[in-house]
CSV table of C-alpha atoms and ligand atoms in Angstrom, one decimal:
chain,number,residue,atom,x,y,z
I,1,MET,CA,20.1,3.2,137.6
I,2,PRO,CA,23.8,3.3,136.6
I,3,TYR,CA,25.9,5.7,138.5
I,4,ASN,CA,27.7,8.5,136.8
I,5,PHE,CA,31.1,7.8,135.3
I,6,ALA,CA,32.6,11.3,135.6
I,7,PRO,CA,35.9,11.8,133.8
I,8,MET,CA,37.9,12.8,136.8
I,9,PRO,CA,40.3,12.0,138.5
I,10,ASP,CA,43.3,11.1,136.2
I,11,GLU,CA,44.9,7.7,136.4
I,12,ASN,CA,47.1,8.8,139.4
I,13,GLY,CA,44.0,9.9,141.3
I,14,TYR,CA,44.5,13.7,140.8
I,15,PHE,CA,41.8,16.2,140.4
I,16,GLY,CA,44.0,19.0,139.1
I,17,GLU,CA,46.6,19.3,141.8
I,18,TYR,CA,44.6,17.6,144.5
I,19,GLY,CA,44.1,14.0,145.6
I,20,GLY,CA,46.7,11.4,144.7
I,21,GLN,CA,48.3,8.8,146.9
I,22,ILE,CA,50.6,10.2,149.6
I,23,ILE,CA,51.3,6.8,151.1
I,24,PRO,CA,54.1,4.3,151.5
I,25,PRO,CA,54.8,2.1,148.4
I,26,GLN,CA,53.4,-1.0,150.2
I,27,LEU,CA,50.1,0.7,150.7
I,28,LYS,CA,50.1,2.1,147.2
I,29,GLU,CA,50.1,-1.4,145.8
I,30,ILE,CA,47.0,-2.3,147.9
I,31,MET,CA,45.2,0.9,146.8
I,32,ASP,CA,46.0,0.1,143.2
I,33,ASP,CA,44.5,-3.4,143.7
I,34,ILE,CA,41.4,-1.8,145.1
I,35,ASN,CA,41.2,0.5,142.1
I,36,ASP,CA,41.7,-2.3,139.6
I,37,ALA,CA,39.0,-4.4,141.3
I,38,TYR,CA,36.6,-1.5,141.4
I,39,GLU,CA,37.2,-0.5,137.8
I,40,GLN,CA,36.6,-4.1,136.7
I,41,VAL,CA,33.6,-4.9,138.9
I,42,ARG,CA,31.7,-1.7,138.3
I,43,GLN,CA,31.4,-2.5,134.6
I,44,THR,CA,29.8,-5.8,135.2
I,45,ASP,CA,26.0,-6.1,135.1
I,46,ALA,CA,26.0,-8.4,138.2
I,47,PHE,CA,27.5,-5.7,140.4
I,48,GLU,CA,25.4,-2.9,138.9
I,49,GLN,CA,22.3,-4.9,139.3
I,50,GLU,CA,23.0,-6.0,142.9
I,51,LEU,CA,23.7,-2.4,143.9
I,52,ALA,CA,20.7,-1.1,142.1
I,53,GLU,CA,18.4,-3.6,143.7
I,54,LEU,CA,19.7,-2.9,147.1
I,55,ASN,CA,19.3,0.9,146.5
I,56,THR,CA,15.7,0.3,145.7
I,57,ASP,CA,14.6,-2.5,147.9
I,58,TYR,CA,16.8,-2.0,150.9
I,59,THR,CA,17.6,1.7,151.1
I,60,GLY,CA,14.2,2.8,149.7
I,61,ARG,CA,15.5,4.7,146.7
I,62,PRO,CA,14.7,6.9,144.9
I,63,SER,CA,14.4,9.3,147.8
I,64,PRO,CA,11.7,11.9,147.0
I,65,ILE,CA,12.1,15.6,146.1
I,66,TYR,CA,9.8,17.6,148.3
I,67,PHE,CA,8.7,21.2,147.8
I,68,ALA,CA,9.0,23.0,151.2
I,69,ARG,CA,6.0,25.3,150.7
I,70,ARG,CA,5.7,26.8,154.1
I,71,LEU,CA,9.4,27.3,154.5
I,72,SER,CA,9.5,29.0,151.1
I,73,GLU,CA,6.6,31.3,152.0
I,74,HIS,CA,8.2,32.1,155.3
I,75,VAL,CA,11.5,33.2,153.7
I,76,GLY,CA,9.8,34.8,150.7
I,77,GLY,CA,11.4,34.6,147.3
I,78,ALA,CA,12.8,31.4,145.7
I,79,GLY,CA,11.0,28.1,146.0
I,80,ILE,CA,13.0,25.7,148.3
I,81,PHE,CA,13.1,22.0,147.5
I,82,LEU,CA,14.6,19.2,149.5
I,83,LYS,CA,16.2,16.0,148.3
I,84,ARG,CA,15.1,13.7,151.0
I,85,GLU,CA,18.2,11.6,151.8
I,86,ASP,CA,17.0,11.7,155.4
I,87,LEU,CA,14.3,9.1,154.4
I,88,ASN,CA,16.9,6.5,153.4
I,89,HIS,CA,17.2,3.4,155.6
I,90,THR,CA,19.6,4.4,158.5
I,91,GLY,CA,18.6,8.0,158.1
I,92,ALA,CA,21.2,9.6,155.9
I,93,HIS,CA,23.2,9.5,152.6
I,94,LYS,CA,26.0,7.4,154.1
I,95,ILE,CA,24.3,4.1,153.4
I,96,ASN,CA,24.8,4.8,149.6
I,97,HIS,CA,28.6,4.5,149.7
I,98,CYS,CA,28.7,1.9,152.6
I,99,LEU,CA,26.7,-0.5,150.5
I,100,GLY,CA,29.1,-0.1,147.5
I,101,GLU,CA,32.1,-0.4,149.7
I,102,ALA,CA,30.8,-3.6,151.4
I,103,LEU,CA,29.9,-5.2,148.1
I,104,LEU,CA,33.4,-4.3,146.7
I,105,ALA,CA,35.1,-5.8,149.8
I,106,ARG,CA,33.1,-9.0,149.5
I,107,HIS,CA,33.9,-9.2,145.7
I,108,MET,CA,37.6,-8.8,146.5
I,109,GLY,CA,37.4,-11.7,148.9
I,110,LYS,CA,38.3,-9.6,152.0
I,111,THR,CA,37.3,-11.1,155.3
I,112,LYS,CA,37.0,-7.9,157.4
I,113,VAL,CA,35.9,-4.3,156.9
I,114,LEU,CA,37.5,-1.7,159.1
I,115,ALA,CA,36.8,1.9,159.8
I,116,GLU,CA,36.8,4.7,162.4
I,117,THR,CA,33.8,6.7,163.4
I,118,GLY,CA,33.4,10.1,165.1
I,119,ALA,CA,29.8,10.7,165.9
I,120,GLY,CA,29.0,7.1,165.0
I,121,GLN,CA,27.2,7.8,161.8
I,122,HIS,CA,29.7,6.2,159.5
I,123,GLY,CA,30.0,3.3,162.0
I,124,VAL,CA,26.3,2.6,162.0
I,125,ALA,CA,25.9,2.8,158.2
I,126,LEU,CA,28.9,0.6,157.7
I,127,ALA,CA,27.9,-1.9,160.3
I,128,THR,CA,24.5,-2.1,158.6
I,129,ALA,CA,26.0,-2.7,155.2
I,130,CYS,CA,28.3,-5.4,156.6
I,131,ALA,CA,25.5,-7.2,158.4
I,132,LEU,CA,23.6,-7.2,155.1
I,133,VAL,CA,26.5,-8.4,153.0
I,134,GLY,CA,27.7,-10.9,155.6
I,135,ILE,CA,31.2,-9.6,156.3
I,136,GLU,CA,33.0,-9.0,159.6
I,137,CYS,CA,33.0,-5.3,160.6
I,138,GLU,CA,35.4,-3.6,163.1
I,139,ILE,CA,34.9,0.1,164.1
I,140,HIS,CA,37.4,2.2,166.1
I,141,MET,CA,35.9,5.0,168.2
I,142,GLY,CA,37.3,7.4,170.7
I,143,GLU,CA,36.2,6.9,174.3
I,144,ILE,CA,34.9,10.4,174.6
I,145,ASP,CA,32.8,9.9,171.5
I,146,ILE,CA,31.6,6.6,172.8
I,147,GLU,CA,30.3,8.3,175.9
I,148,LYS,CA,28.7,11.1,173.9
I,149,GLU,CA,27.0,9.0,171.2
I,150,HIS,CA,25.3,6.4,173.2
I,151,PRO,CA,22.5,5.5,170.7
I,152,ASN,CA,24.8,5.0,167.8
I,153,VAL,CA,27.2,2.8,170.0
I,154,THR,CA,24.2,0.6,171.0
I,155,LYS,CA,23.1,0.3,167.4
I,156,MET,CA,26.6,-0.8,166.2
I,157,LYS,CA,26.6,-3.5,168.9
I,158,ILE,CA,23.2,-4.7,168.0
I,159,LEU,CA,24.2,-4.8,164.3
I,160,GLY,CA,27.1,-7.2,165.3
I,161,CYS,CA,30.1,-5.1,164.7
I,162,LYS,CA,33.2,-5.2,166.9
I,163,LEU,CA,33.6,-1.8,168.6
I,164,VAL,CA,37.1,-0.9,169.6
I,165,PRO,CA,37.3,1.9,172.1
I,166,VAL,CA,40.3,4.2,171.6
I,167,SER,CA,41.9,5.5,174.8
I,168,ARG,CA,45.0,7.3,173.4
I,169,GLY,CA,45.5,11.0,172.8
I,170,THR,CA,42.4,13.2,172.6
I,171,ARG,CA,40.2,10.0,172.7
I,172,THR,CA,38.2,11.4,169.7
I,173,LEU,CA,38.1,11.0,165.9
I,174,LYS,CA,41.7,11.8,165.1
I,175,ASP,CA,43.0,9.0,167.4
I,176,ALA,CA,40.3,6.6,166.2
I,177,VAL,CA,41.7,7.2,162.6
I,178,ASP,CA,45.2,6.3,163.7
I,179,SER,CA,44.1,3.3,165.7
I,180,ALA,CA,41.9,1.9,162.9
I,181,PHE,CA,44.6,2.5,160.4
I,182,GLU,CA,47.3,0.7,162.4
I,183,GLU,CA,44.9,-2.3,162.7
I,184,TYR,CA,44.4,-2.2,158.9
I,185,LEU,CA,48.2,-2.1,158.2
I,186,LYS,CA,48.6,-5.4,160.2
I,187,ASP,CA,46.7,-7.2,157.3
I,188,PRO,CA,45.8,-5.0,154.4
I,189,VAL,CA,45.6,-8.0,152.1
I,190,ASN,CA,42.6,-9.6,153.9
I,191,SER,CA,41.0,-6.5,155.3
I,192,PHE,CA,39.3,-3.5,153.6
I,193,TYR,CA,39.5,0.0,155.1
I,194,ALA,CA,36.2,1.7,154.3
I,195,ILE,CA,36.6,5.4,154.1
I,196,GLY,CA,33.5,7.4,155.1
I,197,SER,CA,33.6,10.3,152.7
I,198,VAL,CA,35.2,11.5,149.4
I,199,VAL,CA,38.6,11.7,151.1
I,200,GLY,CA,41.7,9.6,151.7
I,201,PRO,CA,44.1,8.2,149.0
I,202,HIS,CA,43.0,7.3,145.5
I,203,PRO,CA,40.7,5.5,144.6
I,204,PHE,CA,38.4,6.4,147.6
I,205,PRO,CA,37.5,10.0,146.6
I,206,LYS,CA,36.4,8.6,143.2
I,207,MET,CA,34.7,5.5,144.5
I,208,VAL,CA,32.7,7.2,147.2
I,209,ARG,CA,31.7,9.9,144.8
I,210,ASP,CA,30.5,7.4,142.2
I,211,PHE,CA,28.4,5.5,144.8
I,212,GLN,CA,26.9,8.8,146.0
I,213,SER,CA,26.2,10.2,142.5
I,214,ILE,CA,22.9,8.3,142.5
I,215,VAL,CA,21.7,11.3,144.6
I,216,GLY,CA,22.2,13.9,141.8
I,217,ILE,CA,21.2,11.5,139.0
I,218,GLU,CA,17.8,11.0,140.7
I,219,ALA,CA,17.4,14.6,141.7
I,220,ARG,CA,18.1,16.0,138.3
I,221,ALA,CA,15.6,13.7,136.6
I,222,GLN,CA,13.0,14.2,139.4
I,223,PHE,CA,13.3,18.0,139.3
I,224,LEU,CA,13.0,18.2,135.5
I,225,GLU,CA,9.9,16.0,135.6
I,226,LYS,CA,8.3,18.0,138.5
I,227,GLN,CA,9.2,21.5,137.5
I,228,GLY,CA,10.0,21.2,133.7
I,229,LYS,CA,13.4,22.9,134.3
I,230,LEU,CA,16.5,22.6,136.4
I,231,PRO,CA,16.9,24.3,139.7
I,232,ASP,CA,18.7,27.7,139.7
I,233,ILE,CA,20.8,26.8,142.8
I,234,ILE,CA,21.7,23.4,144.3
I,235,THR,CA,23.3,23.3,147.7
I,236,ALA,CA,24.7,20.8,150.2
I,237,CYS,CA,26.7,20.8,153.4
I,238,VAL,CA,30.4,19.9,153.2
I,239,GLY,CA,32.3,18.0,155.8
I,240,GLY,CA,34.5,15.6,153.8
I,241,GLY,CA,32.2,16.4,150.9
I,242,SER,CA,30.4,13.1,150.0
I,243,ASN,CA,26.8,14.2,150.0
I,244,ALA,CA,27.7,17.4,148.2
I,245,MET,CA,29.6,15.5,145.5
I,246,GLY,CA,26.7,13.1,145.3
I,247,LEU,CA,24.4,15.9,144.4
I,248,PHE,CA,26.7,18.0,142.3
I,249,THR,CA,28.2,15.4,140.0
I,250,ALA,CA,25.1,15.0,137.8
I,251,PHE,CA,24.8,18.8,137.4
I,252,LEU,CA,28.5,19.6,136.6
I,253,GLN,CA,27.7,20.0,132.9
I,254,ASP,CA,24.7,22.2,133.5
I,255,GLU,CA,26.4,25.6,133.4
I,256,ALA,CA,23.2,27.5,134.3
I,257,VAL,CA,22.9,25.6,137.6
I,258,LYS,CA,24.8,27.4,140.4
I,259,MET,CA,26.3,25.0,143.0
I,260,VAL,CA,27.0,26.0,146.5
I,261,GLY,CA,28.8,23.9,149.2
I,262,VAL,CA,28.2,25.1,152.8
I,263,GLU,CA,31.0,24.7,155.4
I,264,PRO,CA,30.5,25.1,159.2
I,265,ALA,CA,31.7,28.4,160.5
I,266,GLY,CA,31.1,27.1,164.0
I,267,LEU,CA,31.5,29.9,166.6
I,268,GLY,CA,32.8,32.2,163.8
I,269,LEU,CA,35.4,32.4,161.0
I,270,ASP,CA,37.4,34.8,163.1
I,271,THR,CA,37.7,32.3,165.9
I,272,PRO,CA,39.6,29.0,166.0
I,273,ASP,CA,36.3,27.1,166.5
I,274,ASN,CA,35.2,26.4,163.0
I,275,ALA,CA,35.8,23.7,160.3
I,276,ALA,CA,35.6,25.9,157.2
I,277,THR,CA,38.4,24.1,155.4
I,278,LEU,CA,37.9,25.4,151.8
I,279,THR,CA,37.1,28.9,153.0
I,280,LEU,CA,40.1,29.4,155.4
I,281,GLY,CA,42.5,26.5,154.6
I,282,SER,CA,45.7,26.2,152.6
I,283,LYS,CA,47.2,23.5,150.5
I,284,GLY,CA,48.8,20.5,152.2
I,285,ALA,CA,48.6,16.7,152.7
I,286,ILE,CA,46.4,14.8,155.2
I,287,HIS,CA,45.4,11.1,155.6
I,288,GLY,CA,47.1,10.1,152.3
I,289,PHE,CA,46.0,12.8,149.9
I,290,GLU,CA,46.4,16.5,148.9
I,291,CYS,CA,43.7,19.1,149.6
I,292,TYR,CA,43.0,22.3,151.3
I,293,ASN,CA,43.8,21.9,155.0
I,294,LEU,CA,43.2,23.7,158.3
I,295,GLN,CA,46.8,23.4,159.5
I,296,ASP,CA,49.4,25.1,161.7
I,297,GLU,CA,52.7,26.5,160.3
I,298,GLU,CA,54.3,23.1,160.5
I,299,GLY,CA,51.5,21.5,158.5
I,300,ASN,CA,49.9,19.7,161.5
I,301,PRO,CA,46.1,19.6,161.3
I,302,LEU,CA,44.4,22.2,163.6
I,303,PRO,CA,41.6,21.2,166.0
I,304,VAL,CA,38.2,21.8,164.3
I,305,TYR,CA,34.8,22.5,165.8
I,306,SER,CA,31.2,23.0,164.8
I,307,ILE,CA,27.8,22.2,166.2
I,308,ALA,CA,27.6,19.3,163.7
I,309,SER,CA,30.4,16.8,164.4
I,310,GLY,CA,29.9,15.1,161.1
I,311,LEU,CA,31.3,18.2,159.4
I,312,ASP,CA,34.3,18.5,161.6
I,313,TYR,CA,37.3,17.5,159.5
I,314,PRO,CA,40.5,19.6,158.9
I,315,GLY,CA,40.8,18.3,155.3
I,316,VAL,CA,38.2,18.1,152.5
I,317,GLY,CA,37.6,16.0,149.4
I,318,PRO,CA,40.1,16.7,146.6
I,319,GLN,CA,37.5,17.2,143.9
I,320,HIS,CA,35.9,20.0,145.9
I,321,CYS,CA,39.3,21.8,146.1
I,322,TYR,CA,39.5,21.5,142.3
I,323,LEU,CA,35.9,22.7,141.8
I,324,LYS,CA,36.6,25.7,144.1
I,325,ASP,CA,39.8,26.7,142.2
I,326,ILE,CA,38.0,26.5,138.7
I,327,LYS,CA,35.0,28.4,140.3
I,328,ARG,CA,32.5,25.8,139.2
I,329,VAL,CA,31.3,25.5,142.8
I,330,GLN,CA,31.0,28.3,145.3
I,331,TYR,CA,31.8,27.6,148.9
I,332,GLU,CA,30.0,29.5,151.7
I,333,THR,CA,29.6,29.0,155.4
I,334,ALA,CA,26.9,28.9,158.1
I,335,ASP,CA,27.6,29.3,161.7
I,336,ASP,CA,26.2,27.4,164.8
I,337,LYS,CA,23.6,30.0,165.4
I,338,GLU,CA,22.2,30.1,161.9
I,339,CYS,CA,22.3,26.3,161.8
I,340,LEU,CA,20.2,25.9,165.0
I,341,ASP,CA,17.7,28.5,163.7
I,342,ALA,CA,17.4,26.5,160.4
I,343,PHE,CA,17.0,23.3,162.4
I,344,MET,CA,14.1,24.7,164.4
I,345,THR,CA,12.5,26.5,161.5
I,346,LEU,CA,12.4,23.4,159.2
I,347,SER,CA,11.1,21.3,162.1
I,348,ARG,CA,8.3,23.7,162.9
I,349,LEU,CA,7.2,24.8,159.4
I,350,GLU,CA,7.6,21.5,157.6
I,351,GLY,CA,7.6,18.8,160.3
I,352,ILE,CA,11.0,17.7,159.1
I,353,ILE,CA,13.8,17.4,161.7
I,354,PRO,CA,17.1,17.7,159.8
I,355,ALA,CA,20.5,16.5,160.9
I,356,LEU,CA,22.6,19.4,162.2
I,357,GLU,CA,24.9,18.8,159.3
I,358,SER,CA,22.2,19.2,156.7
I,359,ALA,CA,20.8,22.2,158.6
I,360,HIS,CA,23.9,24.2,157.4
I,361,ALA,CA,22.7,23.9,153.8
I,362,VAL,CA,19.2,24.8,155.0
I,363,ALA,CA,20.6,27.9,156.7
I,364,TYR,CA,22.3,29.0,153.5
I,365,ALA,CA,19.2,28.5,151.4
I,366,MET,CA,17.1,30.5,153.9
I,367,ARG,CA,19.8,33.3,153.8
I,368,ILE,CA,19.6,33.8,150.0
I,369,ALA,CA,16.1,32.7,149.0
I,370,GLY,CA,14.7,36.1,150.1
I,371,SER,CA,16.8,38.0,147.6
I,372,MET,CA,15.7,35.7,144.7
I,373,ASP,CA,12.8,35.8,142.4
I,374,LYS,CA,9.5,33.9,143.1
I,375,ASN,CA,9.9,31.8,140.0
I,376,GLN,CA,13.5,30.8,140.9
I,377,THR,CA,14.3,27.6,142.8
I,378,ILE,CA,16.8,26.2,145.3
I,379,LEU,CA,17.4,22.4,145.7
I,380,ILE,CA,18.9,21.4,149.1
I,381,ASN,CA,20.4,18.0,149.7
I,382,LEU,CA,18.9,17.1,153.0
I,383,SER,CA,21.7,14.6,153.8
I,384,GLY,CA,20.2,13.2,157.0
I,385,ARG,CA,17.6,13.3,159.7
I,386,GLY,CA,18.0,14.9,163.1
I,387,ASP,CA,16.9,12.1,165.5
I,388,LYS,CA,20.5,11.8,166.6
I,389,ASP,CA,20.5,15.6,167.4
I,390,ALA,CA,17.1,16.0,169.0
I,391,ASP,CA,18.2,15.6,172.7
I,392,PHE,CA,21.3,17.8,172.2
I,393,VAL,CA,19.3,20.6,170.6
I,394,ALA,CA,16.5,20.4,173.1
I,395,GLU,CA,19.0,20.8,175.9
I,396,LYS,CA,20.9,23.6,174.2
I,397,LEU,CA,17.7,25.6,173.6
I,398,GLY,CA,16.1,24.7,177.0
I,399,LEU,CA,13.0,23.1,175.4
O,401,LIG,C1,28.5,12.4,157.8
O,401,LIG,C2,27.4,13.3,157.5
O,401,LIG,C3,27.7,14.5,156.7
O,401,LIG,C4,29.1,14.9,156.3
O,401,LIG,O1,29.7,14.1,155.4
O,401,LIG,P1,30.0,14.5,153.9
O,401,LIG,O2,31.0,13.5,153.4
O,401,LIG,O3,30.5,15.9,153.9
O,401,LIG,O4,28.7,14.4,153.2
O,401,LIG,C5,26.6,15.3,156.3
O,401,LIG,N1,25.4,15.0,156.7
O,401,LIG,C6,25.1,13.9,157.4
O,401,LIG,C7,23.7,13.6,157.8
O,401,LIG,C8,26.1,13.0,157.8
O,401,LIG,O5,25.8,12.0,158.6
């Protein structure tokens, strides 16, 4: 199935006033090369076919849409449906854009793919895609995260990627970004920096969105076929914003469909321990692009926190910023407590253990379904499965 060629961004990579390329001229040339190669290759049948075949035979697409009957009855009100990205090979939506990026890197004759990872989800998905495509993969990861995320670290090693422990600074994601980026700058001609969400300089917000838009294209057709109408509300969690853009893109023209992105409120919006960038942030630049930011008075990124480390980013995808400003998408939050409750409720009523990231969207749906009509519907993008979170939650709840 072809992915969606949405009309944004403009040729400079802007979605309204967000996005762009806030980078040195030398790097701008490289990014423009990537954009040219992408625009050229995505129009070829060979690329489209290879990606479509991998989506089907490797990832297991299309992922089903599932009516969560017991959860809907429990909440009372609107019917709640799940787009099951948790059933993809590697257990989340990230494989959708990692396959696209690895294929593009190979097409461009790059010899190495580089990235950072926080919790290890992007690292595992990318190492998987690189093993498949046959290209060298190097992942930078903070030492603290390496200790915390043992299963993902082991998987990356098994998949044959070079794991570089980062011992500077806070020894977490931010320093891993700096470390991986420095390595990339040593040889940007032969290496490819694979960004893990709809963030970073142009063309990454566009490319990652396009590779993810398969989620919404499938979901729209599946829902129409199953229900004979479109959902009233579609919702997804927002970290950088890739799974949300993946779902939303195919529905942007459907004015009757309300779209809601859910950010992590962590310990509360009135505490410093959250990552609700669109809700509380202000305009600024981060990692090569302009967006809403959680920043201090000097424009430095603030530390962010939530129970789902995959959502903890002080910036957010530029298209989300634009969609917020034009009010096409509404952005809400769910806190750690609601998220844990949604995690357990979905597990016990449906036998589906969601990723803590995805549980934020489930929490929002559970909050509003009760006030909706029985014949109304909510579609949640269940971006990933919760195997990675099971031990943590069990310990936290004393199970
Ligand atoms: C990484 C991750 C996210 C957050 O990334 P987005 O780019 O905001 O989608 C959400 N859910 C899961 C399961 C993830 O692994």
